[in-house]
Amino acid sequence: MSKISKFFKGGGSSASKGRRGPSPQEALARLRETEEMLSKKQVYLETRIERELALARQHGTKNKRAALQALKRKKRYEKQLSQIDGTLSTIEFQREALENSHTNTEVLKNMGYAAQAMKKVHENMDLNKIDDLMQDITEQQDVAQEISDAISNRAGFGDEFDEDELMAELEELEQEELNKGMRDVRLPSVPSTSLPSRPATRKRAEDEDEMKKLAAWAS
C-alpha cells in the first residue's frame, strides 16, 4: 500500500468513528458562529461605553458619585472590548490555519486519486512492448523516408550515353546547318561587259589645257 493510500485509508469500526473529532467543515462553521457572536458583543459594548460616557458628562460635578460609577462601568466595558478584540484575532488565526489545512488535505486527496488512476492506466502497459513498438515505428519512418527520397530523385534515364560524343554530334549538326545556309546564299554576278572608260582624246585635251594654265601662271 502506498504512502498516499495509507494517509487517506478509510474503514475502521463505528467506535473509532465516534471517537474522531469534528470534520473541518464543522469546525469552521463553529468558528464563524463564534466570530459572529463576538462581533455582536463588540457592538453592544461600544454602545454601552458611549452611554456611560454620556452619563458621566451629564452628572459631571453635580453628582460626582454617579459620574464616577459611570466611568468605572465604562472602564470595565472597555476592558471586555479589548479582550474580545484579542479573542477575535486568535479565532481568525485559527480559522485561517484550519482553512489552509483543509485545502491542503483536499489537494493531497485529489493528488492521491490521480496517482491511483495513473497507476491503474500503467498496469496494462508492458515496457518491453513499448520499446519494441517504438523501434518498429522508427524503422517504418526510415523506410518511408527512403521511399520519399527515391520518388523525389530525378530518374537516371539516358545516363548510359557518353556526353562528349553527344556534344560532338551536336557540333557536326550545327556545322552542317551552317554549310547548308552558306550554299543557299546567292552572290551578285559579275557583269560580262567592261565598264565604259573615259575617251583618250578627251583626257589628252584636258591635260593640255592644264599645262597651258600652269605655263601662263609661271610666266
Tab-separated table of N, CA and C in Angstrom, residues 17-179:
chain	number	residue	atom	x	y	z
A	17	LYS	N	-14.977	5.685	14.709
A	17	LYS	CA	-15.613	6.820	14.046
A	17	LYS	C	-16.226	7.767	15.060
A	18	GLY	N	-16.795	7.180	16.124
A	18	GLY	CA	-17.409	8.017	17.127
A	18	GLY	C	-16.387	8.820	17.912
A	19	ARG	N	-15.165	8.264	18.046
A	19	ARG	CA	-14.136	8.955	18.803
A	19	ARG	C	-13.444	10.039	17.985
A	20	ARG	N	-13.626	10.017	16.705
A	20	ARG	CA	-12.978	11.023	15.879
A	20	ARG	C	-13.574	12.397	16.134
A	21	GLY	N	-12.719	13.445	15.940
A	21	GLY	CA	-13.164	14.805	16.166
A	21	GLY	C	-14.055	15.293	15.038
A	22	PRO	N	-14.498	16.536	15.153
A	22	PRO	CA	-15.372	17.090	14.110
A	22	PRO	C	-14.615	17.249	12.807
A	23	SER	N	-15.373	17.288	11.752
A	23	SER	CA	-14.772	17.487	10.434
A	23	SER	C	-14.320	18.934	10.300
A	24	PRO	N	-13.434	19.226	9.331
A	24	PRO	CA	-13.001	20.617	9.131
A	24	PRO	C	-14.164	21.553	8.831
A	25	GLN	N	-15.148	21.076	8.084
A	25	GLN	CA	-16.299	21.932	7.773
A	25	GLN	C	-17.076	22.297	9.045
A	26	GLU	N	-17.235	21.295	9.932
A	26	GLU	CA	-17.967	21.570	11.172
A	26	GLU	C	-17.186	22.552	12.056
A	27	ALA	N	-15.885	22.350	12.167
A	27	ALA	CA	-15.074	23.242	12.994
A	27	ALA	C	-15.085	24.661	12.447
A	28	LEU	N	-14.994	24.798	11.110
A	28	LEU	CA	-15.025	26.127	10.503
A	28	LEU	C	-16.370	26.803	10.751
A	29	ALA	N	-17.445	26.033	10.677
A	29	ALA	CA	-18.767	26.614	10.928
A	29	ALA	C	-18.878	27.109	12.369
A	30	ARG	N	-18.338	26.325	13.317
A	30	ARG	CA	-18.370	26.755	14.718
A	30	ARG	C	-17.545	28.024	14.929
A	31	LEU	N	-16.393	28.083	14.315
A	31	LEU	CA	-15.554	29.268	14.466
A	31	LEU	C	-16.230	30.501	13.886
A	32	ARG	N	-16.894	30.357	12.753
A	32	ARG	CA	-17.583	31.508	12.166
A	32	ARG	C	-18.741	31.964	13.056
A	33	GLU	N	-19.440	31.001	13.664
A	33	GLU	CA	-20.526	31.368	14.585
A	33	GLU	C	-19.981	32.136	15.787
A	34	THR	N	-18.840	31.682	16.298
A	34	THR	CA	-18.234	32.370	17.439
A	34	THR	C	-17.800	33.781	17.053
A	35	GLU	N	-17.217	33.924	15.863
A	35	GLU	CA	-16.812	35.254	15.401
A	35	GLU	C	-18.015	36.181	15.294
A	36	GLU	N	-19.108	35.658	14.760
A	36	GLU	CA	-20.310	36.486	14.620
A	36	GLU	C	-20.855	36.901	15.981
A	37	MET	N	-20.841	35.968	16.952
A	37	MET	CA	-21.340	36.282	18.289
A	37	MET	C	-20.466	37.351	18.956
A	38	LEU	N	-19.152	37.205	18.855
A	38	LEU	CA	-18.255	38.180	19.473
A	38	LEU	C	-18.346	39.544	18.788
A	39	SER	N	-18.588	39.556	17.466
A	39	SER	CA	-18.748	40.833	16.772
A	39	SER	C	-19.986	41.570	17.280
A	40	LYS	N	-21.055	40.814	17.522
A	40	LYS	CA	-22.263	41.437	18.076
A	40	LYS	C	-21.989	41.963	19.499
A	41	LYS	N	-21.204	41.199	20.267
A	41	LYS	CA	-20.861	41.639	21.620
A	41	LYS	C	-20.029	42.924	21.561
A	42	GLN	N	-19.170	43.028	20.570
A	42	GLN	CA	-18.384	44.252	20.405
A	42	GLN	C	-19.295	45.457	20.189
A	43	VAL	N	-20.273	45.322	19.312
A	43	VAL	CA	-21.194	46.426	19.046
A	43	VAL	C	-21.943	46.814	20.321
A	44	TYR	N	-22.367	45.812	21.092
A	44	TYR	CA	-23.101	46.083	22.346
A	44	TYR	C	-22.213	46.846	23.319
A	45	LEU	N	-20.947	46.396	23.492
A	45	LEU	CA	-20.046	47.052	24.430
A	45	LEU	C	-19.720	48.482	23.981
A	46	GLU	N	-19.527	48.673	22.697
A	46	GLU	CA	-19.255	50.027	22.221
A	46	GLU	C	-20.437	50.946	22.504
A	47	THR	N	-21.655	50.422	22.363
A	47	THR	CA	-22.847	51.227	22.673
A	47	THR	C	-22.904	51.567	24.166
A	48	ARG	N	-22.610	50.582	25.040
A	48	ARG	CA	-22.617	50.816	26.482
A	48	ARG	C	-21.537	51.813	26.900
A	49	ILE	N	-20.386	51.733	26.252
A	49	ILE	CA	-19.313	52.675	26.563
A	49	ILE	C	-19.745	54.098	26.240
A	50	GLU	N	-20.360	54.298	25.083
A	50	GLU	CA	-20.845	55.631	24.718
A	50	GLU	C	-21.909	56.123	25.700
A	51	ARG	N	-22.762	55.192	26.128
A	51	ARG	CA	-23.834	55.581	27.053
A	51	ARG	C	-23.255	55.995	28.422
A	52	GLU	N	-22.309	55.199	28.950
A	52	GLU	CA	-21.707	55.527	30.244
A	52	GLU	C	-20.918	56.832	30.161
A	53	LEU	N	-20.262	57.035	29.039
A	53	LEU	CA	-19.530	58.285	28.877
A	53	LEU	C	-20.489	59.478	28.857
A	54	ALA	N	-21.643	59.314	28.247
A	54	ALA	CA	-22.632	60.388	28.220
A	54	ALA	C	-23.182	60.650	29.626
A	55	LEU	N	-23.394	59.581	30.450
A	55	LEU	CA	-23.869	59.756	31.816
A	55	LEU	C	-22.836	60.492	32.661
A	56	ALA	N	-21.564	60.141	32.474
A	56	ALA	CA	-20.518	60.820	33.249
A	56	ALA	C	-20.481	62.299	32.908
A	57	ARG	N	-20.659	62.626	31.653
A	57	ARG	CA	-20.685	64.040	31.278
A	57	ARG	C	-21.940	64.739	31.836
A	58	GLN	N	-23.021	63.982	31.840
A	58	GLN	CA	-24.276	64.568	32.301
A	58	GLN	C	-24.204	64.916	33.799
A	59	HIS	N	-23.656	63.993	34.618
A	59	HIS	CA	-23.590	64.247	36.053
A	59	HIS	C	-22.455	65.224	36.358
A	60	GLY	N	-21.322	65.031	35.707
A	60	GLY	CA	-20.226	65.974	35.895
A	60	GLY	C	-19.927	66.237	37.347
A	61	THR	N	-19.811	67.509	37.684
A	61	THR	CA	-19.516	67.918	39.055
A	61	THR	C	-20.775	67.977	39.915
A	62	LYS	N	-21.949	67.877	39.289
A	62	LYS	CA	-23.190	67.947	40.042
A	62	LYS	C	-23.369	66.695	40.899
A	63	ASN	N	-23.045	65.553	40.349
A	63	ASN	CA	-23.200	64.275	41.064
A	63	ASN	C	-21.954	63.441	40.772
A	64	LYS	N	-20.901	63.707	41.547
A	64	LYS	CA	-19.622	63.059	41.290
A	64	LYS	C	-19.711	61.541	41.463
A	65	ARG	N	-20.481	61.108	42.449
A	65	ARG	CA	-20.589	59.675	42.680
A	65	ARG	C	-21.173	58.963	41.475
A	66	ALA	N	-22.247	59.488	40.935
A	66	ALA	CA	-22.873	58.883	39.755
A	66	ALA	C	-21.944	58.955	38.546
A	67	ALA	N	-21.206	60.060	38.435
A	67	ALA	CA	-20.277	60.207	37.320
A	67	ALA	C	-19.143	59.204	37.428
A	68	LEU	N	-18.616	59.006	38.671
A	68	LEU	CA	-17.530	58.045	38.858
A	68	LEU	C	-18.008	56.612	38.586
A	69	GLN	N	-19.200	56.278	39.003
A	69	GLN	CA	-19.745	54.941	38.738
A	69	GLN	C	-19.883	54.708	37.222
A	70	ALA	N	-20.306	55.745	36.521
A	70	ALA	CA	-20.426	55.611	35.061
A	70	ALA	C	-19.066	55.395	34.411
A	71	LEU	N	-18.055	56.111	34.884
A	71	LEU	CA	-16.706	55.944	34.323
A	71	LEU	C	-16.131	54.559	34.643
A	72	LYS	N	-16.438	54.049	35.854
A	72	LYS	CA	-15.970	52.707	36.203
A	72	LYS	C	-16.596	51.650	35.278
A	73	ARG	N	-17.896	51.797	35.061
A	73	ARG	CA	-18.552	50.841	34.151
A	73	ARG	C	-17.957	50.954	32.745
A	74	LYS	N	-17.677	52.188	32.358
A	74	LYS	CA	-17.050	52.380	31.025
A	74	LYS	C	-15.696	51.667	30.941
A	75	LYS	N	-14.909	51.741	32.010
A	75	LYS	CA	-13.622	51.079	32.025
A	75	LYS	C	-13.779	49.561	31.928
A	76	ARG	N	-14.778	49.024	32.650
A	76	ARG	CA	-14.994	47.579	32.574
A	76	ARG	C	-15.400	47.152	31.169
A	77	TYR	N	-16.273	47.937	30.560
A	77	TYR	CA	-16.699	47.629	29.189
A	77	TYR	C	-15.518	47.726	28.209
A	78	GLU	N	-14.674	48.722	28.391
A	78	GLU	CA	-13.501	48.859	27.524
A	78	GLU	C	-12.555	47.672	27.691
A	79	LYS	N	-12.408	47.194	28.948
A	79	LYS	CA	-11.555	46.026	29.173
A	79	LYS	C	-12.129	44.794	28.488
A	80	GLN	N	-13.432	44.612	28.605
A	80	GLN	CA	-14.075	43.473	27.922
A	80	GLN	C	-13.925	43.584	26.398
A	81	LEU	N	-14.072	44.818	25.910
A	81	LEU	CA	-13.937	45.031	24.466
A	81	LEU	C	-12.525	44.687	23.994
A	82	SER	N	-11.526	45.057	24.783
A	82	SER	CA	-10.145	44.732	24.429
A	82	SER	C	-9.921	43.217	24.441
A	83	GLN	N	-10.508	42.523	25.415
A	83	GLN	CA	-10.384	41.064	25.477
A	83	GLN	C	-11.045	40.405	24.261
A	84	ILE	N	-12.196	40.940	23.901
A	84	ILE	CA	-12.896	40.384	22.724
A	84	ILE	C	-12.067	40.598	21.462
A	85	ASP	N	-11.414	41.757	21.343
A	85	ASP	CA	-10.551	42.000	20.181
A	85	ASP	C	-9.443	40.958	20.099
A	86	GLY	N	-8.819	40.661	21.259
A	86	GLY	CA	-7.767	39.646	21.260
A	86	GLY	C	-8.304	38.265	20.922
A	87	THR	N	-9.504	37.950	21.463
A	87	THR	CA	-10.110	36.645	21.175
A	87	THR	C	-10.445	36.508	19.694
A	88	LEU	N	-10.974	37.575	19.112
A	88	LEU	CA	-11.300	37.533	17.678
A	88	LEU	C	-10.045	37.346	16.829
A	89	SER	N	-8.953	37.972	17.219
A	89	SER	CA	-7.705	37.795	16.464
A	89	SER	C	-7.236	36.343	16.531
A	90	THR	N	-7.356	35.743	17.724
A	90	THR	CA	-6.951	34.335	17.866
A	90	THR	C	-7.854	33.419	17.045
A	91	ILE	N	-9.142	33.657	17.109
A	91	ILE	CA	-10.082	32.821	16.349
A	91	ILE	C	-9.851	32.979	14.848
A	92	GLU	N	-9.608	34.212	14.418
A	92	GLU	CA	-9.358	34.439	12.991
A	92	GLU	C	-8.102	33.691	12.529
A	93	PHE	N	-7.050	33.726	13.359
A	93	PHE	CA	-5.828	32.995	13.017
A	93	PHE	C	-6.094	31.494	12.958
A	94	GLN	N	-6.861	30.986	13.925
A	94	GLN	CA	-7.165	29.556	13.951
A	94	GLN	C	-8.020	29.156	12.750
A	95	ARG	N	-8.973	30.007	12.416
A	95	ARG	CA	-9.840	29.699	11.266
A	95	ARG	C	-9.036	29.658	9.964
A	96	GLU	N	-8.143	30.629	9.783
A	96	GLU	CA	-7.324	30.634	8.569
A	96	GLU	C	-6.417	29.414	8.498
A	97	ALA	N	-5.838	29.030	9.657
A	97	ALA	CA	-4.983	27.842	9.680
A	97	ALA	C	-5.782	26.586	9.351
A	98	LEU	N	-6.996	26.507	9.879
A	98	LEU	CA	-7.837	25.342	9.606
A	98	LEU	C	-8.257	25.304	8.145
A	99	GLU	N	-8.580	26.457	7.593
A	99	GLU	CA	-8.946	26.524	6.172
A	99	GLU	C	-7.778	26.074	5.297
A	100	ASN	N	-6.568	26.534	5.632
A	100	ASN	CA	-5.394	26.117	4.854
A	100	ASN	C	-5.142	24.622	4.988
A	101	SER	N	-5.314	24.100	6.197
A	101	SER	CA	-5.124	22.662	6.404
A	101	SER	C	-6.152	21.859	5.617
A	102	HIS	N	-7.391	22.339	5.635
A	102	HIS	CA	-8.437	21.641	4.881
A	102	HIS	C	-8.151	21.682	3.382
A	103	THR	N	-7.666	22.844	2.913
A	103	THR	CA	-7.324	22.947	1.488
A	103	THR	C	-6.190	21.999	1.125
A	104	ASN	N	-5.154	21.966	1.967
A	104	ASN	CA	-4.034	21.058	1.700
A	104	ASN	C	-4.486	19.605	1.711
A	105	THR	N	-5.398	19.272	2.616
A	105	THR	CA	-5.900	17.896	2.681
A	105	THR	C	-6.644	17.526	1.403
A	106	GLU	N	-7.479	18.447	0.930
A	106	GLU	CA	-8.214	18.176	-0.302
A	106	GLU	C	-7.267	18.054	-1.490
A	107	VAL	N	-6.231	18.905	-1.513
A	107	VAL	CA	-5.263	18.826	-2.607
A	107	VAL	C	-4.545	17.481	-2.593
A	108	LEU	N	-4.086	17.057	-1.408
A	108	LEU	CA	-3.404	15.764	-1.305
A	108	LEU	C	-4.334	14.610	-1.666
A	109	LYS	N	-5.597	14.726	-1.277
A	109	LYS	CA	-6.542	13.676	-1.603
A	109	LYS	C	-6.732	13.553	-3.116
A	110	ASN	N	-6.887	14.682	-3.776
A	110	ASN	CA	-7.050	14.656	-5.232
A	110	ASN	C	-5.788	14.154	-5.929
A	111	MET	N	-4.638	14.550	-5.397
A	111	MET	CA	-3.394	14.040	-5.966
A	111	MET	C	-3.282	12.534	-5.775
A	112	GLY	N	-3.762	12.040	-4.610
A	112	GLY	CA	-3.759	10.593	-4.394
A	112	GLY	C	-4.670	9.875	-5.375
A	113	TYR	N	-5.867	10.437	-5.637
A	113	TYR	CA	-6.764	9.851	-6.635
A	113	TYR	C	-6.114	9.822	-8.014
A	114	ALA	N	-5.446	10.930	-8.355
A	114	ALA	CA	-4.787	10.988	-9.664
A	114	ALA	C	-3.664	9.956	-9.759
A	115	ALA	N	-2.907	9.790	-8.667
A	115	ALA	CA	-1.823	8.807	-8.676
A	115	ALA	C	-2.372	7.388	-8.833
A	116	GLN	N	-3.474	7.095	-8.146
A	116	GLN	CA	-4.084	5.773	-8.285
A	116	GLN	C	-4.600	5.538	-9.698
A	117	ALA	N	-5.204	6.567	-10.293
A	117	ALA	CA	-5.695	6.434	-11.670
A	117	ALA	C	-4.547	6.206	-12.639
A	118	MET	N	-3.446	6.945	-12.442
A	118	MET	CA	-2.283	6.760	-13.307
A	118	MET	C	-1.696	5.352	-13.153
A	119	LYS	N	-1.661	4.870	-11.922
A	119	LYS	CA	-1.160	3.517	-11.689
A	119	LYS	C	-2.026	2.477	-12.382
A	120	LYS	N	-3.344	2.697	-12.342
A	120	LYS	CA	-4.258	1.762	-12.997
A	120	LYS	C	-4.061	1.756	-14.504
A	121	VAL	N	-3.804	2.946	-15.060
A	121	VAL	CA	-3.565	3.020	-16.510
A	121	VAL	C	-2.288	2.300	-16.889
A	122	HIS	N	-1.270	2.426	-16.064
A	122	HIS	CA	0.035	1.839	-16.382
A	122	HIS	C	0.092	0.345	-16.102
A	123	GLU	N	-0.919	-0.202	-15.418
A	123	GLU	CA	-0.897	-1.628	-15.121
A	123	GLU	C	-0.920	-2.472	-16.394
A	124	ASN	N	-1.617	-2.010	-17.406
A	124	ASN	CA	-1.755	-2.775	-18.651
A	124	ASN	C	-0.671	-2.445	-19.669
A	125	MET	N	0.340	-1.710	-19.253
A	125	MET	CA	1.414	-1.348	-20.167
A	125	MET	C	2.649	-2.182	-19.875
A	126	ASP	N	3.235	-2.762	-20.949
A	126	ASP	CA	4.466	-3.532	-20.843
A	126	ASP	C	5.599	-2.698	-21.447
A	127	LEU	N	6.609	-2.390	-20.632
A	127	LEU	CA	7.701	-1.542	-21.110
A	127	LEU	C	8.438	-2.182	-22.279
A	128	ASN	N	8.582	-3.502	-22.253
A	128	ASN	CA	9.266	-4.188	-23.358
A	128	ASN	C	8.477	-4.040	-24.660
A	129	LYS	N	7.151	-4.164	-24.549
A	129	LYS	CA	6.335	-3.994	-25.744
A	129	LYS	C	6.394	-2.557	-26.252
A	130	ILE	N	6.467	-1.612	-25.325
A	130	ILE	CA	6.557	-0.215	-25.738
A	130	ILE	C	7.865	0.035	-26.481
A	131	ASP	N	8.978	-0.546	-25.978
A	131	ASP	CA	10.269	-0.396	-26.658
A	131	ASP	C	10.228	-0.999	-28.052
A	132	ASP	N	9.613	-2.202	-28.167
A	132	ASP	CA	9.508	-2.837	-29.492
A	132	ASP	C	8.654	-1.988	-30.426
A	133	LEU	N	7.567	-1.432	-29.891
A	133	LEU	CA	6.687	-0.605	-30.720
A	133	LEU	C	7.411	0.636	-31.215
A	134	MET	N	8.157	1.287	-30.334
A	134	MET	CA	8.882	2.491	-30.737
A	134	MET	C	9.961	2.147	-31.761
A	135	GLN	N	10.594	0.963	-31.627
A	135	GLN	CA	11.598	0.555	-32.606
A	135	GLN	C	10.957	0.308	-33.970
A	136	ASP	N	9.782	-0.353	-33.961
A	136	ASP	CA	9.073	-0.576	-35.225
A	136	ASP	C	8.677	0.749	-35.869
A	137	ILE	N	8.222	1.680	-35.049
A	137	ILE	CA	7.832	2.982	-35.599
A	137	ILE	C	9.032	3.679	-36.232
A	138	THR	N	10.186	3.602	-35.563
A	138	THR	CA	11.393	4.232	-36.100
A	138	THR	C	11.811	3.592	-37.423
A	139	GLU	N	11.745	2.262	-37.493
A	139	GLU	CA	12.119	1.574	-38.732
A	139	GLU	C	11.168	1.944	-39.868
A	140	GLN	N	9.883	2.000	-39.585
A	140	GLN	CA	8.925	2.346	-40.634
A	140	GLN	C	9.104	3.794	-41.088
A	141	GLN	N	9.475	4.653	-40.173
A	141	GLN	CA	9.757	6.028	-40.571
A	141	GLN	C	10.975	6.096	-41.484
A	142	ASP	N	11.988	5.298	-41.201
A	142	ASP	CA	13.170	5.261	-42.066
A	142	ASP	C	12.808	4.744	-43.455
A	143	VAL	N	11.981	3.687	-43.492
A	143	VAL	CA	11.558	3.141	-44.790
A	143	VAL	C	10.766	4.186	-45.568
A	144	ALA	N	9.861	4.869	-44.892
A	144	ALA	CA	9.060	5.896	-45.567
A	144	ALA	C	9.945	7.022	-46.094
A	145	GLN	N	10.998	7.374	-45.346
A	145	GLN	CA	11.908	8.421	-45.801
A	145	GLN	C	12.686	7.970	-47.024
A	146	GLU	N	13.125	6.713	-47.043
A	146	GLU	CA	13.849	6.196	-48.207
A	146	GLU	C	12.948	6.183	-49.445
A	147	ILE	N	11.692	5.797	-49.244
A	147	ILE	CA	10.757	5.792	-50.375
A	147	ILE	C	10.547	7.204	-50.907
A	148	SER	N	10.396	8.158	-50.007
A	148	SER	CA	10.203	9.540	-50.429
A	148	SER	C	11.420	10.058	-51.183
A	149	ASP	N	12.618	9.714	-50.691
A	149	ASP	CA	13.835	10.154	-51.372
A	149	ASP	C	13.935	9.537	-52.766
A	150	ALA	N	13.566	8.260	-52.864
A	150	ALA	CA	13.646	7.589	-54.159
A	150	ALA	C	12.666	8.190	-55.159
A	151	ILE	N	11.484	8.533	-54.687
A	151	ILE	CA	10.473	9.096	-55.593
A	151	ILE	C	10.860	10.509	-56.013
A	152	SER	N	11.411	11.276	-55.100
A	152	SER	CA	11.719	12.672	-55.410
A	152	SER	C	12.976	12.839	-56.246
A	153	ASN	N	13.895	11.860	-56.253
A	153	ASN	CA	15.116	11.979	-57.050
A	153	ASN	C	14.803	11.867	-58.534
A	154	ARG	N	15.608	12.574	-59.359
A	154	ARG	CA	15.407	12.546	-60.819
A	154	ARG	C	15.791	11.178	-61.368
A	155	ALA	N	14.922	10.631	-62.203
A	155	ALA	CA	15.212	9.326	-62.809
A	155	ALA	C	16.437	9.435	-63.712
A	156	GLY	N	17.279	8.409	-63.697
A	156	GLY	CA	18.538	8.452	-64.440
A	156	GLY	C	18.426	7.961	-65.865
A	157	PHE	N	17.369	8.363	-66.590
A	157	PHE	CA	17.232	7.963	-67.991
A	157	PHE	C	18.294	8.658	-68.823
A	158	GLY	N	18.966	7.898	-69.681
A	158	GLY	CA	19.954	8.460	-70.596
A	158	GLY	C	21.327	8.596	-70.000
A	159	ASP	N	21.539	8.155	-68.783
A	159	ASP	CA	22.850	8.282	-68.163
A	159	ASP	C	23.878	7.335	-68.772
A	160	GLU	N	23.395	6.332	-69.555
A	160	GLU	CA	24.349	5.379	-70.130
A	160	GLU	C	25.060	5.937	-71.364
A	161	PHE	N	24.645	7.091	-71.914
A	161	PHE	CA	25.282	7.689	-73.087
A	161	PHE	C	26.433	8.585	-72.662
A	162	ASP	N	27.474	8.634	-73.568
A	162	ASP	CA	28.644	9.482	-73.319
A	162	ASP	C	28.299	10.916	-73.705
A	163	GLU	N	28.448	11.815	-72.776
A	163	GLU	CA	28.072	13.206	-73.024
A	163	GLU	C	29.001	13.864	-74.039
A	164	ASP	N	30.298	13.478	-74.088
A	164	ASP	CA	31.235	14.052	-75.058
A	164	ASP	C	30.839	13.678	-76.477
A	165	GLU	N	30.446	12.433	-76.665
A	165	GLU	CA	30.018	12.006	-78.004
A	165	GLU	C	28.772	12.771	-78.438
A	166	LEU	N	27.861	12.980	-77.496
A	166	LEU	CA	26.654	13.726	-77.843
A	166	LEU	C	26.981	15.167	-78.231
A	167	MET	N	27.931	15.795	-77.547
A	167	MET	CA	28.319	17.161	-77.875
A	167	MET	C	28.998	17.225	-79.243
A	168	ALA	N	29.832	16.224	-79.564
A	168	ALA	CA	30.495	16.206	-80.860
A	168	ALA	C	29.473	16.053	-81.982
A	169	GLU	N	28.504	15.190	-81.771
A	169	GLU	CA	27.463	15.006	-82.783
A	169	GLU	C	26.642	16.280	-82.961
A	170	LEU	N	26.394	16.973	-81.851
A	170	LEU	CA	25.650	18.218	-81.952
A	170	LEU	C	26.429	19.271	-82.735
A	171	GLU	N	27.737	19.345	-82.536
A	171	GLU	CA	28.559	20.301	-83.282
A	171	GLU	C	28.560	19.981	-84.777
A	172	GLU	N	28.598	18.682	-85.122
A	172	GLU	CA	28.531	18.302	-86.543
A	172	GLU	C	27.221	18.754	-87.172
A	173	LEU	N	26.126	18.575	-86.412
A	173	LEU	CA	24.832	19.007	-86.944
A	173	LEU	C	24.786	20.515	-87.136
A	174	GLU	N	25.364	21.250	-86.191
A	174	GLU	CA	25.391	22.706	-86.330
A	174	GLU	C	26.233	23.138	-87.517
A	175	GLN	N	27.373	22.449	-87.762
A	175	GLN	CA	28.217	22.782	-88.906
A	175	GLN	C	27.514	22.487	-90.225
A	176	GLU	N	26.786	21.364	-90.267
A	176	GLU	CA	26.026	21.040	-91.480
A	176	GLU	C	24.978	22.108	-91.755
A	177	GLU	N	24.295	22.541	-90.735
A	177	GLU	CA	23.294	23.589	-90.935
A	177	GLU	C	23.934	24.879	-91.413
A	178	LEU	N	25.140	25.176	-90.888
A	178	LEU	CA	25.841	26.389	-91.319
A	178	LEU	C	26.262	26.300	-92.772
A	179	ASN	N	26.800	25.138	-93.187
A	179	ASN	CA	27.202	24.956	-94.586
A	179	ASN	C	26.010	25.034	-95.514
